[in-house]
Amino acid sequence: MALKTSSPRKGGTSRVNGPEGIDSIPLRYGDDPYVWACWLYYEDGMTQGEIAEAMGVSRATVNSYLADAREKGIVNISIEPARLASLTIAQELKRHFGLSDCLVVPNDDDTRPLIGRLGAAGAQALAKMIKSGDTLAVAWGRTILSVGEHLETGPLQDVTVVQATGGTTASFAYTPELTAAAVARAISARCVNITAPAIVASAEMHRMLLAEPLIREQFDTLARANRIVFGISSLRPNSTIHTSGFFESVPLQHYLAKGAAGVLAGRFIDERGRPVAGPLDDRTIGISLEMLRGIGTRVAVAGGFDKVPALLAALRGGYVNVLVTDAATGAGILRADGVTSLDGKLSQRQKSAPVSNSYRSHVKKFLNNPNDVVEEMLDGLIVAHRPYLQPIGGSRRALVARDGPRPGKVGLVIGGGTGHEPCFVGYVGKGLADAVALGNIFSSPPPDPIARCAVAASGGAGVLFVYGNYAGDVMNFEMAAEIAEEQGIPIRTVLTTDDIASSPIEDREGRRGVAGNFFVFKVAGAACDRGMTLAECEAVTRKANDRTFTVGVALESCSMPQTRRHNFEIGPDDMELGMGIHGEPGVSRERIRTADEIVDTIMDNIFKEMKAEPGDRVAVLVNSFGATPLMELYILFRRVEQRLSAKNIAIEASWVGHYCTSLDMVGASISILHLDRQLTELLHHPCRTAILTINGPETDVPAHG
């Protein structure tokens, strides 16, 4: 059965043409009674009588829907994959978290920005819910502003929209004032603003303002809200919390250090949805978490794979009872909360083949004590690569190049978790990184070894930090930067964000740093080695990051040494597209395809963002995630070259092998660096590390893979 949504009507309540009408269609079916009836009949196995009772119509009407759906082409022999996925995920989210309803936006080809798609879906949800006489609290943010811009309802009376937080004098378009006004304007409602700052200077000022009669009256209106619509912010560096400027006076490291996972209406929560105490508690003017949870209809509109932890925290905390999100994020939430039944349902509910008694439940590994794996690995690594690097002050977690740092040169410090070898530690040496800080498996290094690296790498011209865009890394590297700057070492930072699958293009700064680190590190190291200033090194490194594009695909997940089990299961006929490097599921699960078809999917996505012209030159990295052999990597590279050649784009340099792994994951990633003259020169600049030796143009010698 394939379902196609018929054209939705504008307005809040959908009516079905005919003798009977339907007042309320569950959100997950969009605005289409045909899809609702067909889903209940073909997928849930309900009888026509049961469907009639569920929909509130007669059995004859249900029969007519089913017949008309076949004639209109809404129903065919299979469910359209994207719609099946979104409906299945919505149904599972609703069941698993006990939601009143859920609307999941299908994954598309990214031709429309995610914020716009979520805004339209959120508007559809609100339009079904708002009734005359309602008081709607509205939080602020880019997504909620988009909801207001898309919102259309039928005629309503006596509706009040109230701002959920205090205001700001900031100039961005999605301030609390502008967001509330946009929603109020869309539904012709009275708008009540909170005429006080969202964050005030002191607890005493907070008490004084709330005692003012006008503000007290505004909070009385907020307390009467029977519905609220709000977004959820992650704590990634690109998030609204960071970019808004609301929290500039308070180091967000305080909340990160206490385990904050997300922010709702200016309030911080941990991974279980519990409030995180902090210096803003007595200075924030706006709805409290307790007030929010007490509102009857709590509509959260948020999406993007980086928001999975924050959304999961909000759901666990009971702050949401109506969720609007996208399919990739919805699937990520369910997997993160241990829902194992989802993948089978997304594979069109095919039953898995019986497992034989000889099936192994554990992965074989060369280990002694699994808890000592990182220390023992570093012992061997330091001995094996003694000509290139050495510990700083006896610490295995902070290593410095033997012939890298020198007076007058900008120092380059990189770092991240272990489990990605040869990444990070393999790129320390002359002409590349001067020092590297290492954490536990898939975990950020602590601030202390990072600060030690900064001191060891410093030649008096400042130090450049380059690392992946992950919350733990950001927190610890920022703390280390403060320590180093207190010692008189200027620090500049570039976050790598090459994973184009992890966030939409309008959220480029929120993307993860993955195998494209290879190119960014190489350019940064060459710039530092050439004697460029700290500002120049930062600028060219940032340019390299902006022109690097990566997509990863996994066929089997990795296994941790402590568990010797796969982190999650990928079906025998499935693959994970948009794979990261920390053992988490990909952005979407799809049926496995041929090598050429997989490369075509990756390159199509890269070409959408890399605005290359015929005659341009690129560098290519085809990287194994750990268990994929060179034989298969060369098959992938073959197709990459064909696709580039068809566009008359030349490959200036290429690397194929293990460069940024994820333990023993079966999979690969493709990274493309779009070159210009400066980047080409820096790419060919000589370097010598344990993994990579470049002697100059056209004499590149990868020492690994």
XYZ file of C-alpha atoms in Angstrom:
705
model
C 0.000 0.000 0.000
C 1.383 3.408 -0.919
C -0.175 6.459 0.715
C -0.116 9.869 -0.874
C -1.405 12.842 1.030
C -4.255 14.641 -0.635
C -4.100 18.434 -0.701
C -4.570 19.817 2.822
C -7.048 22.598 3.428
C -5.854 25.808 5.026
C -7.234 26.415 8.443
C -7.397 24.669 11.728
C -10.180 22.097 11.393
C -10.466 19.728 8.508
C -13.911 18.752 7.277
C -14.567 15.796 5.017
C -16.859 16.350 2.050
C -19.976 14.207 2.390
C -22.788 13.559 4.833
C -20.420 13.285 7.790
C -17.498 15.417 9.000
C -14.468 14.730 11.122
C -13.651 17.321 13.721
C -10.182 16.155 14.689
C -7.724 14.058 12.712
C -4.682 12.829 14.681
C -1.631 14.869 13.751
C 0.429 11.972 12.479
C -1.986 11.560 9.541
C -1.582 15.152 8.484
C -4.890 16.645 7.394
C -6.035 13.647 5.350
C -8.922 11.341 6.407
C -8.113 8.970 3.527
C -4.623 8.351 4.894
C -6.085 7.860 8.383
C -8.669 5.326 7.234
C -6.209 3.453 5.040
C -3.588 3.254 7.755
C -6.070 1.830 10.283
C -7.356 -0.688 7.740
C -4.190 -1.865 6.000
C -1.519 -1.341 8.668
C -3.328 -1.678 12.017
C -5.641 -4.431 10.754
C -8.821 -2.849 12.111
C -12.229 -3.746 10.756
C -14.326 -1.144 8.989
C -16.635 -1.045 11.982
C -13.733 -0.400 14.354
C -12.419 2.302 12.023
C -15.833 3.960 11.908
C -15.898 4.099 15.697
C -12.333 5.439 15.889
C -12.962 8.130 13.277
C -16.437 9.042 14.457
C -18.097 8.320 11.107
C -20.362 5.629 9.747
C -19.195 2.283 8.394
C -20.488 3.305 4.960
C -18.260 6.390 5.020
C -15.232 4.255 5.882
C -16.057 1.938 2.997
C -16.283 4.959 0.710
C -12.903 6.277 1.905
C -11.198 2.963 1.204
C -12.747 2.659 -2.227
C -12.018 6.266 -3.168
C -8.435 5.904 -1.963
C -7.851 3.086 -4.452
C -9.438 5.045 -7.293
C -7.508 8.228 -6.481
C -4.184 6.367 -6.364
C -3.726 7.120 -2.660
C -3.479 3.394 -2.008
C -1.309 1.125 -4.101
C 0.398 -2.165 -3.283
C 3.046 -0.702 -0.952
C 3.412 2.242 1.414
C 5.506 5.080 0.085
C 8.766 4.606 2.076
C 9.171 8.161 3.389
C 5.549 8.360 4.519
C 5.660 4.884 6.022
C 8.725 5.880 8.013
C 7.215 9.130 9.289
C 3.910 7.520 10.266
C 5.634 4.591 11.927
C 8.011 6.851 13.863
C 5.148 9.140 14.939
C 3.114 6.182 16.147
C 6.082 4.743 18.050
C 6.943 8.119 19.654
C 3.334 8.543 20.739
C 3.245 5.055 22.252
C 6.678 5.057 23.857
C 6.434 8.462 25.554
C 2.680 8.498 26.180
C 2.112 11.580 24.029
C -1.305 12.955 23.224
C -0.244 13.216 19.596
C 2.787 13.450 17.357
C 3.485 14.775 13.872
C 6.646 13.639 12.099
C 7.811 15.397 8.953
C 9.099 12.905 6.360
C 12.718 13.119 5.318
C 13.007 14.779 1.919
C 15.833 15.685 -0.417
C 16.751 18.752 1.675
C 15.494 21.125 -1.006
C 13.492 22.869 1.724
C 15.185 24.063 4.923
C 14.328 21.942 7.958
C 13.234 24.950 10.006
C 10.697 25.840 7.322
C 9.338 22.296 7.160
C 9.068 22.111 10.938
C 7.443 25.535 11.056
C 4.788 24.460 8.552
C 4.152 21.240 10.475
C 4.004 23.053 13.804
C 1.532 25.520 12.322
C -0.610 22.620 11.138
C -0.574 21.155 14.637
C -1.473 24.450 16.331
C -4.227 25.174 13.855
C -5.971 21.949 14.872
C -5.732 22.749 18.573
C -6.366 26.455 19.107
C -9.947 27.292 19.964
C -11.770 30.475 20.775
C -11.087 31.631 24.321
C -7.666 29.941 24.538
C -4.595 31.493 26.118
C -1.506 30.389 24.211
C 1.967 30.847 25.722
C 4.688 31.261 23.097
C 8.391 30.716 23.664
C 10.996 32.144 21.309
C 13.415 30.835 18.714
C 13.915 30.379 14.987
C 11.613 27.373 14.699
C 8.753 28.941 16.678
C 8.999 32.107 14.599
C 8.647 29.875 11.530
C 5.511 28.369 13.091
C 4.029 31.857 13.355
C 4.967 32.657 9.767
C 3.150 29.546 8.488
C 0.163 29.622 10.837
C -3.353 30.025 9.412
C -6.611 29.303 11.225
C -10.311 29.782 10.774
C -12.085 32.632 12.553
C -11.371 32.608 16.283
C -12.557 34.839 19.101
C -11.063 35.927 22.424
C -7.690 34.221 21.935
C -4.735 35.580 23.911
C -1.098 35.011 23.043
C 1.296 35.598 25.925
C 5.061 35.787 25.766
C 6.549 32.912 27.807
C 9.763 34.688 28.772
C 11.023 38.187 29.272
C 12.361 40.150 26.354
C 15.640 41.314 24.919
C 17.052 44.282 23.080
C 18.895 41.972 20.677
C 18.515 42.619 16.961
C 17.911 39.072 15.675
C 14.561 38.232 14.080
C 13.359 35.590 16.550
C 13.331 37.547 19.831
C 10.597 36.678 22.353
C 8.715 39.850 21.404
C 8.826 39.249 17.647
C 8.011 35.553 17.940
C 4.944 36.135 20.113
C 3.805 38.969 17.844
C 4.090 36.751 14.746
C 1.887 34.054 16.284
C -0.642 36.574 17.599
C -0.840 38.304 14.223
C -1.437 35.011 12.417
C -4.501 34.154 14.516
C -5.724 37.720 15.165
C -5.149 37.293 18.892
C -4.472 39.768 21.668
C -0.731 39.773 22.416
C 0.550 40.178 25.966
C 4.280 40.814 26.249
C 6.400 40.340 29.351
C 7.808 43.844 29.671
C 10.953 42.883 31.535
C 14.323 41.466 30.472
C 14.589 37.693 30.161
C 17.689 37.785 32.357
C 18.316 40.481 34.941
C 21.489 41.467 36.768
C 20.652 40.103 40.209
C 18.174 38.110 42.270
C 17.145 41.349 44.005
C 16.274 42.943 40.658
C 14.295 39.790 39.818
C 12.203 40.147 42.980
C 11.644 43.866 42.419
C 10.439 43.462 38.856
C 8.052 40.626 39.660
C 6.536 42.801 42.365
C 5.622 45.494 39.815
C 1.822 45.479 39.242
C 2.118 45.533 35.429
C 4.514 42.597 35.274
C 2.532 40.731 37.925
C -0.563 41.138 35.741
C 1.351 39.811 32.723
C 2.442 36.761 34.737
C -1.152 36.215 35.818
C -2.030 35.958 32.133
C 0.843 33.526 31.614
C -0.437 31.442 34.525
C -3.824 31.125 32.761
C -2.280 29.616 29.610
C -3.942 26.362 28.622
C -1.607 25.733 25.683
C 2.055 26.453 24.995
C 4.241 26.109 21.937
C 8.004 26.064 22.404
C 11.235 24.989 20.819
C 14.046 23.025 22.417
C 17.640 24.148 22.203
C 20.693 21.950 22.326
C 23.901 23.172 23.896
C 25.897 22.898 20.697
C 27.970 26.030 19.939
C 25.653 27.036 17.086
C 22.450 26.693 19.100
C 20.056 29.545 19.772
C 21.251 29.597 23.372
C 24.761 30.473 22.210
C 23.963 32.734 19.265
C 21.206 34.759 20.933
C 23.523 36.495 23.357
C 21.058 35.860 26.193
C 23.641 34.076 28.277
C 26.808 36.005 27.500
C 27.218 37.059 31.130
C 27.166 33.463 32.405
C 29.649 30.780 31.320
C 27.591 27.945 29.882
C 30.383 25.612 31.002
C 28.746 25.729 34.446
C 25.630 24.047 33.081
C 27.550 21.672 30.806
C 29.670 20.572 33.745
C 26.492 19.780 35.676
C 25.202 17.590 32.868
C 22.816 19.982 31.102
C 21.422 18.400 27.925
C 19.055 21.081 26.653
C 17.160 24.295 27.298
C 13.389 24.939 27.356
C 12.245 28.552 27.468
C 15.546 29.568 29.051
C 15.545 26.761 31.639
C 18.262 24.091 31.671
C 17.504 20.359 32.046
C 19.706 17.281 32.305
C 19.409 14.058 30.306
C 16.563 12.802 32.536
C 14.651 16.059 32.227
C 15.516 17.259 35.723
C 16.192 20.983 36.298
C 19.884 21.902 36.375
C 20.597 24.417 39.111
C 22.794 27.365 38.220
C 23.499 31.074 38.580
C 20.544 32.053 36.381
C 17.867 30.441 38.552
C 17.095 33.632 40.487
C 17.745 35.959 37.567
C 15.526 34.504 34.796
C 12.162 36.118 34.186
C 9.769 33.801 32.441
C 7.829 30.596 32.710
C 9.264 28.051 35.122
C 9.607 24.371 34.303
C 6.936 23.600 36.883
C 4.536 26.078 35.271
C 5.299 24.691 31.827
C 4.592 21.123 32.885
C 1.283 22.229 34.402
C -0.122 23.533 31.091
C -2.634 21.197 29.470
C -1.359 21.186 25.875
C 2.429 21.390 25.558
C 3.535 21.487 21.925
C 7.264 21.123 21.252
C 8.470 21.876 17.725
C 12.112 20.969 17.160
C 14.305 18.892 14.888
C 17.813 18.254 13.712
C 19.945 15.310 14.697
C 22.028 17.406 17.102
C 18.877 18.013 19.187
C 18.234 14.329 19.926
C 19.674 14.495 23.496
C 17.780 17.693 24.313
C 14.484 16.404 22.903
C 14.864 13.088 24.688
C 15.494 14.937 27.952
C 12.353 17.050 27.472
C 10.269 13.955 26.723
C 11.636 12.086 29.715
C 10.884 15.078 31.926
C 7.232 15.169 30.862
C 7.413 18.689 29.431
C 5.978 17.636 26.061
C 2.676 15.971 25.241
C 2.479 16.954 21.560
C 5.672 16.610 19.547
C 6.434 17.948 16.068
C 9.758 16.795 14.649
C 11.363 15.238 11.569
C 11.771 11.545 10.780
C 15.541 11.363 11.276
C 15.341 13.097 14.654
C 12.337 11.029 15.748
C 14.123 7.794 14.915
C 17.223 9.029 16.737
C 15.185 9.800 19.873
C 13.668 6.322 19.932
C 16.984 4.561 19.404
C 18.650 6.714 22.038
C 15.967 5.638 24.515
C 16.524 1.964 23.751
C 13.554 1.273 21.474
C 14.655 -1.835 19.594
C 11.438 -2.558 17.730
C 11.656 0.491 15.475
C 14.063 -0.876 12.885
C 11.899 -3.892 12.160
C 8.873 -1.685 11.664
C 10.790 0.647 9.370
C 11.741 -2.381 7.279
C 8.018 -2.745 6.493
C 7.536 -5.126 9.383
C 9.273 -8.033 7.785
C 10.149 -10.734 10.280
C 13.805 -11.488 10.714
C 15.119 -14.903 9.781
C 15.539 -17.321 12.705
C 18.914 -17.096 14.411
C 20.810 -20.360 14.530
C 22.174 -21.743 17.773
C 25.693 -21.061 16.542
C 25.114 -17.302 16.358
C 27.740 -15.386 18.357
C 26.513 -12.682 20.702
C 29.974 -11.171 21.298
C 32.636 -9.705 19.032
C 36.119 -11.212 19.293
C 38.873 -8.757 20.228
C 42.550 -8.761 21.189
C 42.202 -7.595 24.793
C 43.630 -8.071 28.244
C 41.499 -6.185 30.764
C 38.878 -4.200 28.784
C 39.115 -1.387 31.338
C 42.801 -0.935 30.514
C 42.387 -0.821 26.747
C 43.112 2.905 26.289
C 46.177 2.961 28.521
C 47.617 -0.193 26.956
C 46.927 1.139 23.459
C 48.724 4.389 24.278
C 51.658 2.467 25.760
C 52.111 0.636 22.478
C 51.472 3.695 20.352
C 54.054 5.845 22.135
C 56.696 3.163 21.756
C 55.807 2.450 18.130
C 55.890 6.118 17.124
C 58.717 7.287 19.391
C 60.518 9.062 16.505
C 57.551 11.386 16.034
C 56.062 12.151 19.452
C 56.578 11.933 23.190
C 54.489 12.361 26.357
C 54.274 15.748 28.028
C 55.412 15.445 31.612
C 54.912 11.680 31.618
C 51.223 11.921 30.645
C 49.992 9.506 27.991
C 46.977 11.766 27.396
C 49.058 14.773 26.294
C 51.616 14.144 23.530
C 53.903 16.597 21.737
C 55.739 16.330 18.414
C 59.474 15.872 18.809
C 60.280 18.311 16.009
C 57.108 20.395 15.762
C 57.080 23.364 18.169
C 59.662 26.100 17.631
C 60.098 29.740 18.697
C 58.096 32.274 16.705
C 55.749 29.667 15.239
C 52.013 29.410 15.904
C 51.376 26.152 17.757
C 48.657 23.749 16.597
C 46.831 21.632 19.199
C 44.283 19.024 18.141
C 42.480 16.399 20.171
C 39.503 14.200 20.859
C 38.524 10.796 22.118
C 40.338 7.564 21.414
C 38.778 4.881 19.238
C 39.331 6.909 16.044
C 42.913 5.846 15.388
C 44.900 6.920 13.494
C 42.958 10.194 13.812
C 44.321 12.811 16.191
C 47.409 11.014 17.459
C 48.541 10.038 13.956
C 48.625 13.652 12.803
C 51.260 14.903 15.266
C 54.624 15.738 13.760
C 56.618 18.240 11.766
C 54.438 20.316 9.453
C 51.212 19.130 11.055
C 49.973 19.233 14.680
C 52.406 20.183 17.441
C 50.501 18.451 20.228
C 47.463 16.263 20.801
C 45.195 15.743 23.826
C 43.433 12.383 24.102
C 40.343 11.273 26.018
C 38.735 7.941 26.714
C 36.933 6.062 23.956
C 34.633 8.500 22.149
C 35.068 11.002 25.010
C 36.615 14.451 25.117
C 40.011 14.916 26.765
C 39.793 16.808 30.080
C 40.932 20.456 30.244
C 44.236 19.711 32.000
C 45.952 17.698 29.222
C 44.656 20.178 26.649
C 46.216 23.055 28.599
C 49.480 21.104 28.867
C 49.459 20.693 25.099
C 48.938 24.429 24.642
C 51.946 25.214 26.813
C 54.113 22.610 25.055
C 53.071 23.831 21.584
C 53.526 27.522 22.324
C 56.399 29.234 20.551
C 55.405 32.726 21.561
C 53.116 33.418 18.574
C 49.926 31.965 20.030
C 48.237 28.577 19.737
C 45.447 27.411 17.435
C 42.958 24.838 18.766
C 41.258 22.695 16.097
C 38.791 20.001 17.164
C 35.396 18.490 16.367
C 32.130 20.249 17.118
C 30.907 18.213 20.099
C 29.542 19.626 23.351
C 32.091 17.894 25.612
C 35.027 18.937 23.444
C 33.776 22.515 23.276
C 33.401 22.744 27.039
C 36.815 21.241 27.850
C 38.790 23.045 25.141
C 37.212 26.370 26.170
C 38.196 25.754 29.783
C 41.725 24.847 28.648
C 41.873 28.027 26.569
C 41.069 30.084 29.657
C 43.864 28.313 31.573
C 46.360 28.917 28.750
C 45.387 32.564 28.322
C 45.913 33.111 32.052
C 49.510 32.020 31.357
C 49.841 34.602 28.605
C 49.272 32.270 25.614
C 46.841 33.705 23.027
C 44.363 31.057 21.831
C 42.231 30.919 18.686
C 39.762 28.108 17.963
C 38.297 26.472 14.850
C 35.580 23.827 15.201
C 35.390 21.232 12.419
C 31.885 20.863 10.968
C 32.294 18.827 7.772
C 29.490 16.253 8.312
C 26.827 17.616 5.976
C 24.319 14.908 6.957
C 24.234 15.869 10.635
C 22.415 19.200 10.220
C 20.754 21.069 7.343
C 22.696 23.681 5.411
C 21.110 26.605 7.267
C 22.540 25.080 10.450
C 26.047 24.618 9.027
C 27.717 25.672 12.277
C 25.893 22.937 14.184
C 27.340 20.075 12.191
C 29.695 17.444 13.531
C 33.368 17.171 12.731
C 34.192 13.765 11.238
C 36.771 12.397 8.777
C 37.129 15.785 7.071
C 39.270 16.616 10.113
C 42.095 15.139 8.032
C 42.022 18.010 5.538
C 41.426 20.720 8.129
C 44.312 19.508 10.308
C 46.595 19.317 7.255
C 45.878 22.884 6.172
C 46.153 24.226 9.723
C 49.469 22.475 10.293
C 50.920 23.778 7.028
C 49.801 27.345 7.784
C 51.435 27.224 11.203
C 54.616 25.670 9.807
C 54.902 28.380 7.139
C 55.080 31.085 9.777
C 51.666 32.654 9.206
C 50.264 34.741 12.051
C 47.716 33.354 14.496
C 44.895 35.302 12.846
C 45.984 34.123 9.378
C 46.223 30.515 10.550
C 42.728 30.718 12.017
C 41.293 32.264 8.841
C 42.722 29.724 6.406
C 41.811 26.820 8.700
C 38.260 28.114 8.877
C 38.219 28.353 5.082
C 39.383 24.752 4.772
C 36.622 23.628 7.124
C 33.979 25.591 5.194
C 35.091 23.936 1.951
C 35.204 20.353 3.289
C 32.164 18.092 2.847
C 31.747 14.596 4.315
C 29.047 11.910 4.346
C 29.441 8.525 6.046
C 27.625 5.214 5.596
C 27.710 2.217 7.963
C 26.811 -1.400 7.259
C 27.507 -2.673 10.796
C 27.858 -0.690 14.020
C 30.982 -0.706 16.156
C 31.467 -2.613 19.402
C 32.964 -1.248 22.615
C 35.791 -3.171 24.285
C 33.897 -3.326 27.578
C 30.752 -4.889 26.087
C 32.098 -6.672 22.979
C 28.625 -6.214 21.535
C 27.498 -4.051 18.645
C 26.228 -0.681 19.873
C 23.053 -1.205 17.866
C 21.862 -3.611 15.216
C 21.620 -2.830 11.524
C 19.367 -5.249 9.645
C 20.856 -7.660 7.096
C 19.409 -5.633 4.232
C 19.858 -2.170 5.737
C 22.492 0.536 6.044
C 22.848 3.707 8.108
C 23.262 6.902 6.078
C 24.778 10.006 7.654
C 26.953 8.058 10.062
C 28.977 9.765 12.755
C 32.164 8.483 14.373
C 31.043 7.915 17.971
C 29.092 4.691 17.673
C 25.711 6.400 17.393
C 23.152 5.487 14.698
C 23.128 7.382 11.429
C 20.732 10.113 10.444
C 18.532 7.697 8.480
C 18.235 3.972 7.858
C 17.779 2.824 4.300
C 17.850 -0.373 2.297
C 21.375 -1.322 1.302
C 22.292 -0.582 -2.295
C 25.189 -1.238 -4.619
C 28.506 0.515 -4.041
C 27.946 2.839 -7.017
C 24.450 3.755 -5.847
C 25.740 4.529 -2.348
C 28.480 6.766 -3.755
C 25.949 8.473 -6.025
C 23.748 9.290 -3.020
C 26.737 10.724 -1.141
C 28.065 12.710 -4.084
C 24.629 14.076 -4.971
C 24.392 15.498 -1.454
C 27.910 16.914 -1.605
C 27.322 18.508 -5.012
C 24.269 20.325 -3.622
C 26.530 22.232 -1.231
C 29.902 22.313 -2.989
C 29.405 24.934 -5.647
C 32.188 23.669 -7.910
C 32.571 24.740 -11.521
C 34.059 22.760 -14.430
C 37.831 22.977 -14.177
C 37.877 23.235 -10.377
C 40.152 20.975 -8.357
C 39.441 18.935 -5.240
C 41.127 16.615 -2.779
C 39.399 13.326 -1.978
C 39.483 11.141 1.125
C 37.795 7.729 1.095
C 37.999 6.630 4.715
C 37.309 3.295 6.394
C 35.401 3.366 9.677
C 37.585 0.499 10.879
C 36.491 -2.833 9.433
C 35.966 -2.000 5.770
C 38.921 -3.281 3.704
C 40.888 -1.383 1.097
C 39.381 -3.523 -1.662
C 35.951 -2.025 -1.027
C 37.318 1.471 -0.441
C 38.934 1.450 -3.885
C 35.590 0.431 -5.408
C 34.044 3.489 -3.761
C 36.897 5.748 -4.897
C 36.463 4.510 -8.464
C 32.900 5.835 -8.532
C 33.869 9.099 -6.798
C 36.388 9.756 -9.568
C 33.779 8.972 -12.237
C 31.287 11.421 -10.742
C 33.871 14.185 -10.434
C 35.206 13.556 -13.922
C 31.697 13.811 -15.375
C 31.563 17.371 -14.022
C 35.093 18.113 -15.283
C 36.361 18.462 -11.723
C 39.962 17.300 -11.330
C 41.331 15.384 -8.350
C 44.457 17.187 -7.154
C 45.269 14.688 -4.405
C 43.617 11.625 -2.883
C 43.890 9.342 0.103
C 42.215 5.947 0.524
C 42.447 3.989 3.759
C 42.010 4.234 7.534
C 42.266 7.895 8.538
C 39.393 8.501 11.000
C 37.810 5.320 12.334
C 35.112 4.326 14.782
C 36.661 1.256 16.401
C 35.570 -1.760 14.325
C 32.612 -0.248 12.483
C 31.919 -1.609 9.013
C 31.450 1.440 6.853
C 33.127 4.278 5.044
C 32.985 8.003 4.556
C 33.768 10.211 1.597
C 35.266 13.658 2.176
C 35.827 16.278 -0.523
C 37.929 19.408 -0.037
C 37.091 22.063 -2.639
C 40.476 23.597 -3.352
C 41.631 27.048 -4.285
C 45.244 28.084 -4.921
C 46.050 28.773 -1.271
C 44.527 25.529 -0.006
C 46.315 23.570 -2.727
C 49.673 24.958 -1.672
C 49.017 24.195 1.989
C 47.775 20.702 1.183
C 51.075 19.914 -0.548
C 53.220 21.534 2.138
C 55.684 18.950 3.519
C 54.866 17.115 6.716
C 56.128 14.038 8.492
C 54.076 12.133 11.069
C 53.613 8.505 12.006
C 50.720 8.231 9.581
C 51.286 10.814 6.869
C 54.414 11.911 5.037
C 54.251 14.567 2.315
C 57.529 15.593 0.733
C 56.068 18.212 -1.578
C 53.815 18.493 -4.637
C 53.133 15.182 -6.372
C 55.178 13.210 -3.829
C 52.528 12.551 -1.216
C 53.262 9.357 0.687
C 50.533 8.144 3.036
C 52.217 6.073 5.715
C 49.014 4.271 6.591
C 46.365 2.350 4.685
